[in-house]
Short mmCIF file of C-alpha atoms and ligand atoms in Angstrom, two decimals:
data_model
loop_
_atom_site.label_atom_id
_atom_site.label_comp_id
_atom_site.label_asym_id
_atom_site.label_seq_id
_atom_site.Cartn_x
_atom_site.Cartn_y
_atom_site.Cartn_z
CA MET A 1 0.13 -0.27 0.24
CA ARG A 2 0.98 3.54 -0.49
CA THR A 3 1.59 5.85 1.83
CA TYR A 4 -0.32 9.55 1.06
CA PHE A 5 0.12 13.11 2.53
CA ILE A 6 -3.56 13.88 3.20
CA ALA A 7 -3.37 17.67 4.40
CA GLY A 8 -6.02 20.02 5.85
CA ASN A 9 -6.11 23.64 4.95
CA TRP A 10 -8.98 25.31 6.86
CA LYS A 11 -8.01 28.85 5.77
CA MET A 12 -10.25 31.37 6.76
CA HIS A 13 -12.34 29.34 8.97
CA LYS A 14 -13.05 28.28 12.62
CA THR A 15 -12.52 30.19 16.20
CA ALA A 16 -9.81 28.71 17.99
CA SER A 17 -12.43 26.69 20.14
CA GLU A 18 -13.77 25.16 17.06
CA ALA A 19 -10.78 24.32 15.94
CA VAL A 20 -9.77 22.34 19.30
CA ALA A 21 -13.02 20.63 18.87
CA LEU A 22 -12.38 19.51 15.17
CA ALA A 23 -8.57 18.41 15.90
CA SER A 24 -9.34 16.64 18.44
CA GLU A 25 -12.44 14.57 16.85
CA LEU A 26 -9.53 14.29 14.49
CA VAL A 27 -6.53 12.98 16.63
CA LYS A 28 -9.09 10.32 17.61
CA GLU A 29 -9.88 9.01 14.23
CA LEU A 30 -7.13 8.98 12.32
CA LYS A 31 -4.66 7.93 15.25
CA ASP A 32 -4.64 4.07 13.33
CA GLY A 33 -4.34 5.82 10.22
CA PRO A 34 -1.83 5.04 7.61
CA HIS A 35 -0.83 7.81 6.50
CA LYS A 36 0.76 11.46 6.83
CA TYR A 37 -1.20 14.10 8.04
CA MET A 38 -1.53 18.11 8.47
CA ILE A 39 -3.66 19.72 9.89
CA ALA A 40 -3.49 23.79 9.14
CA PRO A 41 -5.87 26.38 10.86
CA SER A 42 -6.08 29.81 11.68
CA PHE A 43 -2.90 31.79 13.02
CA THR A 44 -5.82 32.44 15.57
CA ALA A 45 -6.24 28.94 16.52
CA LEU A 46 -2.34 27.68 16.18
CA ASP A 47 -1.39 27.45 20.08
CA ALA A 48 -4.74 26.17 21.25
CA VAL A 49 -4.57 23.24 18.05
CA SER A 50 -0.58 22.39 18.95
CA LYS A 51 -1.55 21.38 21.93
CA VAL A 52 -4.19 19.12 20.89
CA VAL A 53 -1.81 17.47 18.00
CA LYS A 54 1.31 17.55 20.18
CA GLY A 55 2.42 14.36 20.41
CA THR A 56 -0.07 12.80 17.81
CA ASN A 57 0.35 11.46 13.78
CA ILE A 58 -0.54 14.71 13.04
CA LEU A 59 1.51 17.23 12.34
CA LEU A 60 0.94 21.34 12.58
CA GLY A 61 0.75 23.39 9.60
CA ALA A 62 0.43 27.25 9.03
CA GLN A 63 -1.06 28.29 5.78
CA ASN A 64 1.15 31.34 5.03
CA MET A 65 4.27 33.64 7.26
CA SER A 66 5.89 36.05 6.08
CA THR A 67 9.81 36.66 4.16
CA ASP A 68 11.03 38.27 7.12
CA GLU A 69 12.42 36.83 10.30
CA SER A 70 11.30 40.01 12.46
CA GLY A 71 11.16 44.00 12.34
CA ALA A 72 8.57 46.55 10.92
CA HIS A 73 5.85 44.19 9.57
CA THR A 74 2.32 45.19 10.63
CA GLY A 75 0.08 41.93 10.20
CA GLU A 76 2.64 39.60 9.33
CA VAL A 77 3.99 36.19 11.33
CA SER A 78 7.20 35.29 11.50
CA VAL A 79 8.87 31.53 10.79
CA LEU A 80 10.01 32.44 14.71
CA GLN A 81 6.93 32.78 15.80
CA LEU A 82 5.08 29.65 14.02
CA LYS A 83 7.85 27.42 15.50
CA ASP A 84 7.37 28.65 18.72
CA LEU A 85 4.12 27.43 18.66
CA GLY A 86 5.40 23.63 17.62
CA VAL A 87 4.11 24.47 13.65
CA GLN A 88 6.01 21.79 11.62
CA VAL A 89 4.97 22.94 7.99
CA VAL A 90 3.91 25.99 6.25
CA ILE A 91 1.61 26.60 2.93
CA LEU A 92 3.46 28.71 0.39
CA GLY A 93 2.50 30.33 -2.34
CA HIS A 94 -1.03 29.53 -2.29
CA SER A 95 -3.43 30.64 -5.19
CA GLU A 96 -5.01 32.86 -2.63
CA ARG A 97 -2.04 34.19 -1.56
CA ARG A 98 -0.86 34.51 -5.25
CA HIS A 99 -4.32 36.20 -6.64
CA THR A 100 -5.97 38.17 -3.92
CA TYR A 101 -3.21 39.30 -1.96
CA LYS A 102 -0.16 39.29 -5.21
CA GLU A 103 2.54 37.35 -3.96
CA ASP A 104 4.88 36.86 -6.88
CA ASP A 105 7.37 33.73 -7.01
CA ALA A 106 10.21 36.19 -5.36
CA MET A 107 8.39 36.62 -2.54
CA ILE A 108 7.13 33.03 -2.25
CA ASN A 109 10.83 31.91 -3.11
CA ARG A 110 11.69 33.84 -0.57
CA LYS A 111 9.77 32.23 2.16
CA VAL A 112 10.43 28.94 0.91
CA LYS A 113 14.49 29.37 1.69
CA LEU A 114 13.22 31.21 4.82
CA ALA A 115 10.87 28.16 6.02
CA LEU A 116 13.83 25.67 5.08
CA SER A 117 16.49 27.23 6.91
CA HIS A 118 14.40 27.05 10.29
CA GLY A 119 13.82 23.46 9.57
CA LEU A 120 10.29 23.55 8.42
CA GLU A 121 8.79 21.27 6.05
CA VAL A 122 7.15 23.49 3.06
CA ILE A 123 4.10 22.76 1.05
CA LEU A 124 4.34 24.88 -2.13
CA CYS A 125 1.31 25.31 -4.21
CA VAL A 126 1.72 25.54 -7.67
CA GLY A 127 -1.14 26.10 -10.52
CA GLU A 128 -3.01 27.58 -13.25
CA LEU A 129 -5.91 29.65 -13.61
CA LEU A 130 -8.65 28.51 -15.83
CA GLU A 131 -7.86 31.21 -18.55
CA GLU A 132 -4.20 29.41 -18.71
CA ARG A 133 -5.26 26.27 -18.73
CA GLU A 134 -7.75 27.39 -21.87
CA ALA A 135 -4.85 29.34 -23.28
CA GLY A 136 -2.83 26.34 -23.44
CA LYS A 137 -0.21 27.22 -20.62
CA ALA A 138 -1.08 25.28 -17.87
CA GLU A 139 2.03 23.56 -18.11
CA LYS A 140 3.81 26.45 -18.63
CA VAL A 141 2.63 28.24 -15.49
CA CYS A 142 3.51 25.05 -13.29
CA GLU A 143 7.03 25.14 -14.82
CA ASP A 144 7.83 28.41 -13.93
CA GLN A 145 6.25 28.51 -10.24
CA THR A 146 8.24 25.00 -9.08
CA ARG A 147 11.51 26.67 -10.89
CA LEU A 148 11.27 30.12 -9.15
CA GLY A 149 9.62 28.85 -6.23
CA LEU A 150 12.80 26.57 -5.93
CA ALA A 151 15.72 28.61 -6.56
CA GLY A 152 18.58 28.00 -4.74
CA VAL A 153 16.99 25.15 -2.61
CA SER A 154 19.36 22.50 -2.26
CA ALA A 155 18.93 18.98 -2.96
CA ALA A 156 19.29 17.99 0.60
CA ASP A 157 16.42 20.60 1.83
CA LEU A 158 13.98 19.34 -1.41
CA LYS A 159 13.18 16.08 0.99
CA LYS A 160 11.28 18.95 3.42
CA ILE A 161 9.28 20.47 -0.02
CA THR A 162 6.20 18.80 -0.93
CA ILE A 163 4.32 20.62 -4.28
CA ALA A 164 0.94 20.69 -3.83
CA TYR A 165 -0.72 21.21 -7.75
CA GLU A 166 -4.15 22.75 -7.24
CA PRO A 167 -5.42 23.98 -10.40
CA VAL A 168 -6.94 27.59 -9.48
CA TRP A 169 -10.26 26.76 -11.25
CA ALA A 170 -10.96 23.43 -9.46
CA ILE A 171 -10.54 25.58 -5.47
CA GLY A 172 -13.60 25.80 -3.90
CA THR A 173 -15.70 25.58 -7.41
CA GLY A 174 -16.86 21.74 -7.16
CA LYS A 175 -15.14 21.46 -10.49
CA THR A 176 -12.13 18.67 -10.09
CA ALA A 177 -9.42 18.42 -12.62
CA THR A 178 -10.17 14.34 -13.61
CA PRO A 179 -7.56 12.00 -12.71
CA GLU A 180 -6.06 12.09 -15.75
CA ASP A 181 -5.49 15.67 -16.84
CA ALA A 182 -4.00 16.27 -12.44
CA ASP A 183 -1.73 13.05 -13.28
CA ALA A 184 -0.57 14.18 -16.63
CA ILE A 185 0.77 18.11 -14.57
CA HIS A 186 1.90 15.97 -11.66
CA ALA A 187 3.94 13.70 -14.47
CA PHE A 188 4.98 17.33 -16.11
CA ILE A 189 6.29 18.60 -12.40
CA ARG A 190 7.97 15.26 -11.64
CA LYS A 191 10.14 15.94 -14.58
CA ILE A 192 11.03 19.18 -14.26
CA ILE A 193 11.83 18.40 -10.51
CA ALA A 194 14.02 15.35 -12.22
CA ASP A 195 15.54 18.32 -14.43
CA MET A 196 16.58 20.30 -12.01
CA TYR A 197 17.55 17.32 -9.00
CA GLY A 198 17.92 14.41 -10.93
CA LYS A 199 15.56 11.58 -11.06
CA ALA A 200 16.11 10.11 -7.43
CA ALA A 201 14.63 13.32 -6.15
CA ALA A 202 11.85 12.98 -8.33
CA ASP A 203 10.82 9.91 -8.08
CA GLU A 204 10.81 10.86 -4.30
CA ILE A 205 9.34 13.75 -4.20
CA VAL A 206 5.48 14.16 -3.07
CA ILE A 207 2.83 15.98 -5.25
CA GLN A 208 -0.45 16.70 -3.37
CA TYR A 209 -3.68 17.46 -5.70
CA GLY A 210 -6.03 20.17 -4.63
CA GLY A 211 -8.73 21.24 -5.81
CA SER A 212 -12.53 20.01 -4.22
CA MET A 213 -10.86 17.34 -3.47
CA LYS A 214 -13.31 15.33 -1.39
CA ALA A 215 -15.03 11.58 -0.51
CA GLU A 216 -16.44 10.66 -3.96
CA ASN A 217 -13.28 11.61 -5.78
CA ALA A 218 -10.19 10.96 -3.49
CA GLN A 219 -9.75 7.61 -4.74
CA ALA A 220 -9.53 8.21 -8.28
CA LEU A 221 -7.44 11.00 -8.06
CA LEU A 222 -5.29 8.89 -5.49
CA ALA A 223 -4.49 6.14 -7.43
CA LYS A 224 -2.81 7.40 -9.90
CA GLU A 225 0.83 6.61 -10.27
CA ASN A 226 1.59 10.67 -9.77
CA ILE A 227 -0.29 11.51 -7.20
CA ASP A 228 0.96 11.36 -4.09
CA GLY A 229 -1.70 13.02 -1.77
CA GLY A 230 -3.82 15.74 -1.53
CA LEU A 231 -4.24 19.05 0.03
CA ILE A 232 -7.74 19.61 1.18
CA GLY A 233 -10.13 22.79 1.87
CA GLY A 234 -13.64 22.58 2.13
CA ALA A 235 -13.96 18.58 2.95
CA ALA A 236 -11.15 19.28 5.40
CA LEU A 237 -13.82 21.51 7.67
CA LYS A 238 -15.68 18.19 9.22
CA ALA A 239 -14.60 15.01 10.76
CA ASP A 240 -17.20 13.44 8.58
CA THR A 241 -16.08 14.54 5.12
CA PHE A 242 -11.80 14.65 6.25
CA LYS A 243 -11.72 10.92 7.41
CA PRO A 244 -12.71 8.77 4.29
CA ILE A 245 -10.25 11.11 2.52
CA ALA A 246 -7.34 10.51 5.38
CA LEU A 247 -8.01 6.94 5.22
CA CYS A 248 -8.50 6.39 1.52
CA LYS A 249 -6.61 3.02 0.77
P1 LIG B 301 -10.87 23.43 -1.66
O1 LIG B 301 -10.73 21.56 -1.14
O2 LIG B 301 -12.01 23.99 -0.72
O3 LIG B 301 -11.32 23.23 -3.33
O4 LIG B 301 -9.35 23.67 -1.80
C1 LIG B 301 -8.91 23.46 -1.76
C2 LIG B 301 -7.56 24.30 -1.49
O5 LIG B 301 -7.30 25.28 -1.73
C3 LIG B 301 -6.22 23.83 -0.11
O6 LIG B 301 -5.33 24.46 -0.02
#
């Protein structure tokens, strides 16, 4: 059986007490789960959720972080503050950060390198807009975001990187990429990693799919050779909808 990396991105949902309630349920439900797990609550719930998942098989993730370690950056959260709360993984380059908050590849790359330098694992998100897909540019967009996001990352540090392919048109829309379409882009990203780091690194890297993944489609997506896990939004907000994905065989 393959081991998948199943991660929940809770986005801007849940108060601290609601987050604690869901995390507590997941700790119970997934304690014998066969896969690697992560949940990423909002910053405001990290401290409380950290206490719930400590010592369990669920990693604590953050949804973003600053490009800088400290300083005059009103409203930002630093890698040192995340580490202090027990955060182990950080999601960087999410499409909502790229498109709503105008984060560019250079900024995302600074964040990636800073997170790695402090020993955090990184989920680097890449993915094309609908108009880019329709213009035949999906591969090019994913290639650029992968190469620029990983610029200057050593082969040793690549082991701490997961790539999440999240086609923007499939996020929160109910439209999932077909398993075949997703697998084709995953295979393409693996080829880029092989070009940058060699075949062994490309075979090893975990590439998650994200975008309306749910119990009904998870099995078919995860059955594909190049899909090694999921980064789940909406379906991660309830134990009932996350658990069937997290326990997929
Ligand atoms: P949905 O699962 O709600 O489409 O969100 C996917 C996502 O953006 C996870 O980061």
